[in-house]
Amino acid sequence: MPQIIINTEELVHLEREGETFIFRPQAEQSILDLLALRDTIDAHIERIKEQIARAGVELAPNFRGVTGQDLKAIYRVWGEKFTYDLGFKEPLYAQGFLKPSTVYKVDAKKVEEYCEKNGVCPEGIVSKDRTKKLSFVLPKHEKNAALLQPAINVDEGKD
Amino acid sequence: MRLSYSLLSTWMKGKTDEAVSLYLRLNAPSSSTAITQGKDIHESVGAFVKERSCLPDFLPPFALHSPESEKEVVVSFNEMFTIKGVFDILDGNVLYELKTGLHDSCEWSSTLQVPFYFLISKIASIPIDRCYLIHFNQYEKTNDWCLLWNNQTAINRAINLIESVGPEIYTYFDSQGLL
C-alpha cells in the first residue's frame, strides 16, 4: 500500500503564516498553498466517486450506492422529485396533487422603522443570532452550487 | 420468543395490534394494495429464480450461480429470543434482498433489515459477505440497486436493535398471555 507522507509541521507552518494575512500580504501564498493541497485531495476523491459510479453502473444498470463499515457512497439525483406544468395548476390542485404554500418573511425595513420610533422590537419579532464567518473566494470559483438532500421515509419489512 | 425484523419494525412504529397479528400469523386485512402487490412480486420472483436460476427481466441482470430462494433461517439469539429471517435469494456468499414500492434501494439501505440478516447469517455460520438490495417500482416499472458489505458494525447495530426493543415486546406479549 503506497505511503502518503504528510508533513504536519509544514501544515502548521502554513497555517501560522496564513493567519497573518491581515498584517502581511505575502501570507496570501501560504493560504493559496493550503487551498491548492485541498484541491488536489478533492480531485482524487472526485475521481474515486466517478470510478465507483462507473463500476457500479457497469455491474448492473440503475446502481444507487455502496454501504461499508463507516462510509456510505450514494449515487442518486438530489432535489425535489416532482414539479408541475403551470398550465395544469388548477386541475392538479383540484385533484389534491398540489398544496398551497405560504411563506412569510420579516419586512426588515418596517421592523427597523418601528424599533427606531418605539425603542423596542415589535412583540414576536426576534433578532436572529448571525455569526460572522470569513470565507475564501477564488476569482474562478465565485458561483456557489446548492446541494439539496432528500428526506428519507422508510416502509416496513416483509418477514 | 421468536423475533423477525418485520415484528421489530412494526413495534417501533407503535403498531401494537399489527405486531400481535404478525406474531400470531393472523390473517389481518391487507393494510394496502402496495403490500399485497409487494408480496405477489416476491412470490413470483422466488418461483422464477427457483425454476430458472436467474433473475427476471424486470430486475437488474445480476448473474446467479446456485441460488436458493425464500430461504428461512431461524437461530437462537439468547435465552429469551430466537430470530428469524427469510432470505429472498441466497447465492453462495451473496444475499439478494428484494424491495418493491416507491422508496428506492438507497432509502431501504438505511433500515436495519439487512444488518439483521447479516446477524442471522453470522449466528447460523452462513458466510455472506455482501447483500445486493434490489428495488423494483411496480408503478413505473423501474428498478435500482445498492450494495451493502457485511461487517461487524452492521451486525452490532442489529444486536443493539434486538437488545433495546426485544425486551419491551417480550414484556408486552407476556403480559397479554400471548407467549
CSV table of N, CA, C and O in Angstrom, one decimal, chain B residues 3-80:
chain,number,residue,atom,x,y,z
B,3,LEU,N,-38.4,-13.5,17.2
B,3,LEU,CA,-38.4,-12.1,16.6
B,3,LEU,C,-38.0,-12.2,15.1
B,3,LEU,O,-37.1,-12.9,14.7
B,4,SER,N,-38.7,-11.3,14.4
B,4,SER,CA,-38.3,-11.1,13.0
B,4,SER,C,-38.1,-9.6,12.8
B,4,SER,O,-38.6,-8.8,13.7
B,5,TYR,N,-37.5,-9.2,11.7
B,5,TYR,CA,-37.3,-7.8,11.5
B,5,TYR,C,-38.6,-7.1,11.4
B,5,TYR,O,-38.8,-6.0,11.8
B,6,SER,N,-39.6,-7.7,10.7
B,6,SER,CA,-40.9,-7.1,10.5
B,6,SER,C,-41.6,-6.8,11.8
B,6,SER,O,-42.2,-5.8,12.0
B,7,LEU,N,-41.5,-7.8,12.8
B,7,LEU,CA,-42.1,-7.6,14.1
B,7,LEU,C,-41.4,-6.4,14.8
B,7,LEU,O,-42.1,-5.6,15.4
B,8,LEU,N,-40.1,-6.4,14.8
B,8,LEU,CA,-39.4,-5.3,15.4
B,8,LEU,C,-39.8,-3.9,14.8
B,8,LEU,O,-40.1,-3.0,15.6
B,9,SER,N,-39.8,-3.9,13.5
B,9,SER,CA,-40.0,-2.6,12.9
B,9,SER,C,-41.5,-2.1,13.1
B,9,SER,O,-41.8,-1.0,13.3
B,10,THR,N,-42.4,-3.1,13.0
B,10,THR,CA,-43.9,-2.8,13.3
B,10,THR,C,-44.1,-2.3,14.7
B,10,THR,O,-44.8,-1.3,14.9
B,11,TRP,N,-43.4,-2.9,15.6
B,11,TRP,CA,-43.5,-2.5,17.0
B,11,TRP,C,-42.9,-1.1,17.2
B,11,TRP,O,-43.5,-0.3,17.9
B,12,MET,N,-41.8,-0.8,16.5
B,12,MET,CA,-41.1,0.5,16.7
B,12,MET,C,-42.0,1.6,16.1
B,12,MET,O,-41.9,2.8,16.5
B,13,LYS,N,-42.9,1.3,15.2
B,13,LYS,CA,-43.8,2.3,14.7
B,13,LYS,C,-45.0,2.5,15.6
B,13,LYS,O,-45.9,3.3,15.2
B,14,GLY,N,-45.1,1.8,16.7
B,14,GLY,CA,-46.2,1.9,17.6
B,14,GLY,C,-47.5,1.1,17.1
B,14,GLY,O,-48.6,1.3,17.7
B,15,LYS,N,-47.3,0.2,16.2
B,15,LYS,CA,-48.5,-0.5,15.7
B,15,LYS,C,-48.6,-1.8,16.5
B,15,LYS,O,-48.3,-2.9,16.0
B,16,THR,N,-49.0,-1.7,17.7
B,16,THR,CA,-49.1,-2.9,18.6
B,16,THR,C,-50.0,-4.0,18.1
B,16,THR,O,-49.6,-5.1,18.1
B,17,ASP,N,-51.2,-3.6,17.7
B,17,ASP,CA,-52.2,-4.6,17.2
B,17,ASP,C,-51.6,-5.4,16.0
B,17,ASP,O,-51.8,-6.6,15.9
B,18,GLU,N,-51.0,-4.6,15.1
B,18,GLU,CA,-50.4,-5.2,13.9
B,18,GLU,C,-49.3,-6.1,14.3
B,18,GLU,O,-49.1,-7.2,13.7
B,19,ALA,N,-48.5,-5.8,15.3
B,19,ALA,CA,-47.4,-6.6,15.7
B,19,ALA,C,-47.9,-7.9,16.3
B,19,ALA,O,-47.4,-9.0,16.0
B,20,VAL,N,-49.0,-7.8,17.0
B,20,VAL,CA,-49.6,-9.1,17.6
B,20,VAL,C,-50.1,-10.0,16.5
B,20,VAL,O,-49.9,-11.2,16.5
B,21,SER,N,-50.8,-9.4,15.5
B,21,SER,CA,-51.3,-10.2,14.4
B,21,SER,C,-50.2,-10.8,13.6
B,21,SER,O,-50.3,-12.0,13.2
B,22,LEU,N,-49.1,-10.0,13.5
B,22,LEU,CA,-47.9,-10.6,12.7
B,22,LEU,C,-47.4,-11.7,13.5
B,22,LEU,O,-47.1,-12.8,12.9
B,23,TYR,N,-47.2,-11.6,14.8
B,23,TYR,CA,-46.6,-12.7,15.6
B,23,TYR,C,-47.4,-13.9,15.6
B,23,TYR,O,-46.9,-15.0,15.5
B,24,LEU,N,-48.8,-13.7,15.7
B,24,LEU,CA,-49.7,-14.8,15.8
B,24,LEU,C,-50.0,-15.4,14.4
B,24,LEU,O,-50.8,-16.3,14.3
B,25,ARG,N,-49.5,-14.7,13.4
B,25,ARG,CA,-49.8,-15.1,12.0
B,25,ARG,C,-51.3,-15.1,11.7
B,25,ARG,O,-51.8,-16.0,11.0
B,26,LEU,N,-51.9,-14.1,12.2
B,26,LEU,CA,-53.4,-13.9,12.0
B,26,LEU,C,-53.5,-13.3,10.6
B,26,LEU,O,-52.7,-12.5,10.2
B,27,ASN,N,-54.6,-13.6,9.9
B,27,ASN,CA,-54.9,-13.0,8.6
B,27,ASN,C,-55.5,-11.7,8.8
B,27,ASN,O,-56.7,-11.5,8.6
B,28,ALA,N,-54.7,-10.7,9.1
B,28,ALA,CA,-55.1,-9.3,9.2
B,28,ALA,C,-55.5,-8.8,7.8
B,28,ALA,O,-54.9,-9.2,6.9
B,29,PRO,N,-56.5,-7.9,7.7
B,29,PRO,CA,-56.8,-7.4,6.4
B,29,PRO,C,-55.6,-6.7,5.8
B,29,PRO,O,-54.9,-6.1,6.6
B,30,SER,N,-55.4,-6.8,4.5
B,30,SER,CA,-54.3,-6.1,3.9
B,30,SER,C,-54.3,-4.6,4.2
B,30,SER,O,-55.3,-4.0,4.0
B,31,SER,N,-53.2,-4.1,4.7
B,31,SER,CA,-53.1,-2.7,5.0
B,31,SER,C,-53.1,-1.8,3.8
B,31,SER,O,-53.5,-0.7,3.8
B,32,SER,N,-52.6,-2.3,2.7
B,32,SER,CA,-52.6,-1.5,1.4
B,32,SER,C,-52.4,-2.4,0.2
B,32,SER,O,-51.9,-3.6,0.3
B,33,THR,N,-52.8,-1.9,-0.9
B,33,THR,CA,-52.6,-2.6,-2.2
B,33,THR,C,-51.1,-2.8,-2.4
B,33,THR,O,-50.7,-3.8,-2.9
B,34,ALA,N,-50.3,-1.8,-2.0
B,34,ALA,CA,-48.9,-1.8,-2.2
B,34,ALA,C,-48.3,-3.1,-1.5
B,34,ALA,O,-47.4,-3.8,-2.1
B,35,ILE,N,-48.7,-3.4,-0.3
B,35,ILE,CA,-48.2,-4.5,0.4
B,35,ILE,C,-48.6,-5.8,-0.3
B,35,ILE,O,-47.8,-6.7,-0.4
B,36,THR,N,-49.8,-5.9,-0.7
B,36,THR,CA,-50.3,-7.1,-1.4
B,36,THR,C,-49.5,-7.3,-2.7
B,36,THR,O,-49.1,-8.4,-3.0
B,37,GLN,N,-49.4,-6.2,-3.4
B,37,GLN,CA,-48.6,-6.3,-4.7
B,37,GLN,C,-47.1,-6.7,-4.4
B,37,GLN,O,-46.6,-7.5,-5.1
B,38,GLY,N,-46.6,-6.2,-3.3
B,38,GLY,CA,-45.2,-6.5,-3.0
B,38,GLY,C,-45.1,-8.0,-2.7
B,38,GLY,O,-44.1,-8.6,-3.1
B,39,LYS,N,-46.0,-8.5,-2.0
B,39,LYS,CA,-46.0,-10.0,-1.6
B,39,LYS,C,-46.1,-10.8,-2.9
B,39,LYS,O,-45.4,-11.8,-3.1
B,40,ASP,N,-47.0,-10.4,-3.8
B,40,ASP,CA,-47.2,-11.1,-5.1
B,40,ASP,C,-45.9,-11.1,-5.9
B,40,ASP,O,-45.5,-12.2,-6.5
B,41,ILE,N,-45.2,-10.0,-5.9
B,41,ILE,CA,-44.0,-9.8,-6.7
B,41,ILE,C,-42.9,-10.7,-6.1
B,41,ILE,O,-42.2,-11.4,-6.8
B,42,HIS,N,-42.8,-10.7,-4.8
B,42,HIS,CA,-41.8,-11.5,-4.1
B,42,HIS,C,-42.0,-13.0,-4.4
B,42,HIS,O,-41.0,-13.7,-4.7
B,43,GLU,N,-43.3,-13.4,-4.4
B,43,GLU,CA,-43.6,-14.8,-4.6
B,43,GLU,C,-43.2,-15.2,-6.1
B,43,GLU,O,-42.6,-16.3,-6.3
B,44,SER,N,-43.6,-14.3,-7.0
B,44,SER,CA,-43.3,-14.6,-8.4
B,44,SER,C,-41.8,-14.7,-8.7
B,44,SER,O,-41.3,-15.5,-9.5
B,45,VAL,N,-41.1,-13.8,-8.1
B,45,VAL,CA,-39.6,-13.7,-8.3
B,45,VAL,C,-39.0,-15.0,-7.7
B,45,VAL,O,-38.1,-15.6,-8.3
B,46,GLY,N,-39.5,-15.4,-6.5
B,46,GLY,CA,-38.9,-16.6,-5.8
B,46,GLY,C,-39.1,-17.8,-6.7
B,46,GLY,O,-38.2,-18.6,-6.9
B,47,ALA,N,-40.4,-17.9,-7.3
B,47,ALA,CA,-40.7,-19.0,-8.1
B,47,ALA,C,-39.8,-19.0,-9.4
B,47,ALA,O,-39.4,-20.1,-9.8
B,48,PHE,N,-39.7,-17.9,-10.0
B,48,PHE,CA,-38.9,-17.7,-11.2
B,48,PHE,C,-37.4,-18.1,-11.0
B,48,PHE,O,-36.9,-18.9,-11.8
B,49,VAL,N,-36.9,-17.7,-9.9
B,49,VAL,CA,-35.5,-18.0,-9.6
B,49,VAL,C,-35.3,-19.5,-9.3
B,49,VAL,O,-34.4,-20.1,-9.8
B,50,LYS,N,-36.3,-20.1,-8.6
B,50,LYS,CA,-36.2,-21.5,-8.3
B,50,LYS,C,-36.2,-22.3,-9.6
B,50,LYS,O,-35.5,-23.3,-9.8
B,51,GLU,N,-37.1,-21.8,-10.6
B,51,GLU,CA,-37.2,-22.6,-11.8
B,51,GLU,C,-36.1,-22.4,-12.8
B,51,GLU,O,-35.6,-23.3,-13.4
B,52,ARG,N,-35.6,-21.1,-12.9
B,52,ARG,CA,-34.6,-20.8,-13.9
B,52,ARG,C,-33.2,-20.4,-13.5
B,52,ARG,O,-32.4,-20.2,-14.3
B,53,SER,N,-33.0,-20.3,-12.1
B,53,SER,CA,-31.7,-19.9,-11.6
B,53,SER,C,-31.2,-18.6,-12.2
B,53,SER,O,-30.0,-18.4,-12.4
B,54,CYS,N,-32.1,-17.7,-12.5
B,54,CYS,CA,-31.7,-16.3,-12.9
B,54,CYS,C,-32.8,-15.4,-12.5
B,54,CYS,O,-33.9,-15.8,-12.1
B,55,LEU,N,-32.5,-14.1,-12.5
B,55,LEU,CA,-33.4,-13.1,-12.2
B,55,LEU,C,-34.3,-12.7,-13.3
B,55,LEU,O,-33.9,-12.8,-14.5
B,56,PRO,N,-35.6,-12.4,-13.1
B,56,PRO,CA,-36.5,-12.0,-14.2
B,56,PRO,C,-36.0,-10.7,-14.8
B,56,PRO,O,-35.3,-9.9,-14.2
B,57,ASP,N,-36.5,-10.4,-16.1
B,57,ASP,CA,-36.0,-9.3,-16.9
B,57,ASP,C,-36.2,-7.9,-16.2
B,57,ASP,O,-35.6,-7.0,-16.5
B,58,PHE,N,-37.2,-7.8,-15.3
B,58,PHE,CA,-37.6,-6.5,-14.8
B,58,PHE,C,-36.7,-6.2,-13.6
B,58,PHE,O,-36.8,-5.1,-13.0
B,59,LEU,N,-35.7,-7.1,-13.3
B,59,LEU,CA,-34.8,-6.8,-12.2
B,59,LEU,C,-33.4,-6.6,-12.8
B,59,LEU,O,-33.1,-7.1,-13.9
B,60,PRO,N,-32.4,-6.0,-12.1
B,60,PRO,CA,-31.0,-5.8,-12.6
B,60,PRO,C,-30.5,-7.2,-13.0
B,60,PRO,O,-30.7,-8.2,-12.3
B,61,PRO,N,-29.7,-7.2,-14.0
B,61,PRO,CA,-29.2,-8.5,-14.6
B,61,PRO,C,-28.0,-9.1,-13.8
B,61,PRO,O,-26.9,-9.4,-14.4
B,62,PHE,N,-28.1,-9.3,-12.5
B,62,PHE,CA,-27.0,-10.0,-11.8
B,62,PHE,C,-27.0,-11.5,-12.2
B,62,PHE,O,-28.1,-12.1,-12.3
B,63,ALA,N,-25.8,-12.0,-12.4
B,63,ALA,CA,-25.7,-13.4,-12.7
B,63,ALA,C,-25.8,-14.2,-11.5
B,63,ALA,O,-25.1,-14.0,-10.5
B,64,LEU,N,-26.7,-15.2,-11.5
B,64,LEU,CA,-26.8,-16.1,-10.3
B,64,LEU,C,-26.1,-17.4,-10.7
B,64,LEU,O,-26.1,-17.8,-11.9
B,65,HIS,N,-25.7,-18.1,-9.7
B,65,HIS,CA,-25.0,-19.4,-9.9
B,65,HIS,C,-25.7,-20.6,-9.4
B,65,HIS,O,-26.2,-21.4,-10.1
B,66,SER,N,-25.9,-20.6,-8.0
B,66,SER,CA,-26.7,-21.7,-7.4
B,66,SER,C,-27.6,-21.1,-6.4
B,66,SER,O,-27.5,-21.3,-5.2
B,67,PRO,N,-28.6,-20.3,-6.9
B,67,PRO,CA,-29.5,-19.6,-6.0
B,67,PRO,C,-30.4,-20.4,-5.2
B,67,PRO,O,-31.0,-21.4,-5.7
B,68,GLU,N,-30.7,-20.0,-4.0
B,68,GLU,CA,-31.8,-20.6,-3.2
B,68,GLU,C,-32.7,-19.4,-2.9
B,68,GLU,O,-32.3,-18.4,-2.5
B,69,SER,N,-34.0,-19.6,-3.2
B,69,SER,CA,-34.9,-18.5,-2.9
B,69,SER,C,-35.8,-18.8,-1.7
B,69,SER,O,-36.1,-19.9,-1.4
B,70,GLU,N,-36.2,-17.7,-1.1
B,70,GLU,CA,-37.1,-17.8,0.1
B,70,GLU,C,-36.6,-18.7,1.2
B,70,GLU,O,-37.3,-19.6,1.7
B,71,LYS,N,-35.3,-18.5,1.5
B,71,LYS,CA,-34.6,-19.4,2.5
B,71,LYS,C,-34.9,-18.9,3.9
B,71,LYS,O,-34.5,-17.9,4.3
B,72,GLU,N,-35.6,-19.7,4.6
B,72,GLU,CA,-35.9,-19.3,6.0
B,72,GLU,C,-34.8,-19.8,6.9
B,72,GLU,O,-34.5,-21.0,6.9
B,73,VAL,N,-34.4,-18.9,7.8
B,73,VAL,CA,-33.3,-19.3,8.7
B,73,VAL,C,-33.7,-18.8,10.1
B,73,VAL,O,-34.1,-17.6,10.3
B,74,VAL,N,-33.7,-19.7,11.1
B,74,VAL,CA,-34.0,-19.4,12.4
B,74,VAL,C,-32.9,-19.7,13.3
B,74,VAL,O,-32.4,-20.8,13.2
B,75,VAL,N,-32.4,-18.8,14.1
B,75,VAL,CA,-31.3,-19.1,15.0
B,75,VAL,C,-31.6,-18.6,16.4
B,75,VAL,O,-32.4,-17.7,16.6
B,76,SER,N,-30.9,-19.1,17.4
B,76,SER,CA,-31.0,-18.7,18.8
B,76,SER,C,-30.2,-17.5,19.0
B,76,SER,O,-29.0,-17.5,18.7
B,77,PHE,N,-30.8,-16.4,19.5
B,77,PHE,CA,-30.0,-15.2,19.8
B,77,PHE,C,-29.5,-15.2,21.3
B,77,PHE,O,-28.4,-14.9,21.5
B,78,ASN,N,-30.5,-15.5,22.2
B,78,ASN,CA,-30.1,-15.6,23.6
B,78,ASN,C,-31.2,-16.4,24.3
B,78,ASN,O,-32.0,-17.0,23.6
B,79,GLU,N,-31.2,-16.5,25.6
B,79,GLU,CA,-32.1,-17.4,26.3
B,79,GLU,C,-33.6,-16.9,26.1
B,79,GLU,O,-34.5,-17.6,26.3
B,80,MET,N,-33.7,-15.6,25.7
B,80,MET,CA,-35.1,-15.1,25.6
B,80,MET,C,-35.6,-15.2,24.1
B,80,MET,O,-36.8,-15.3,23.9
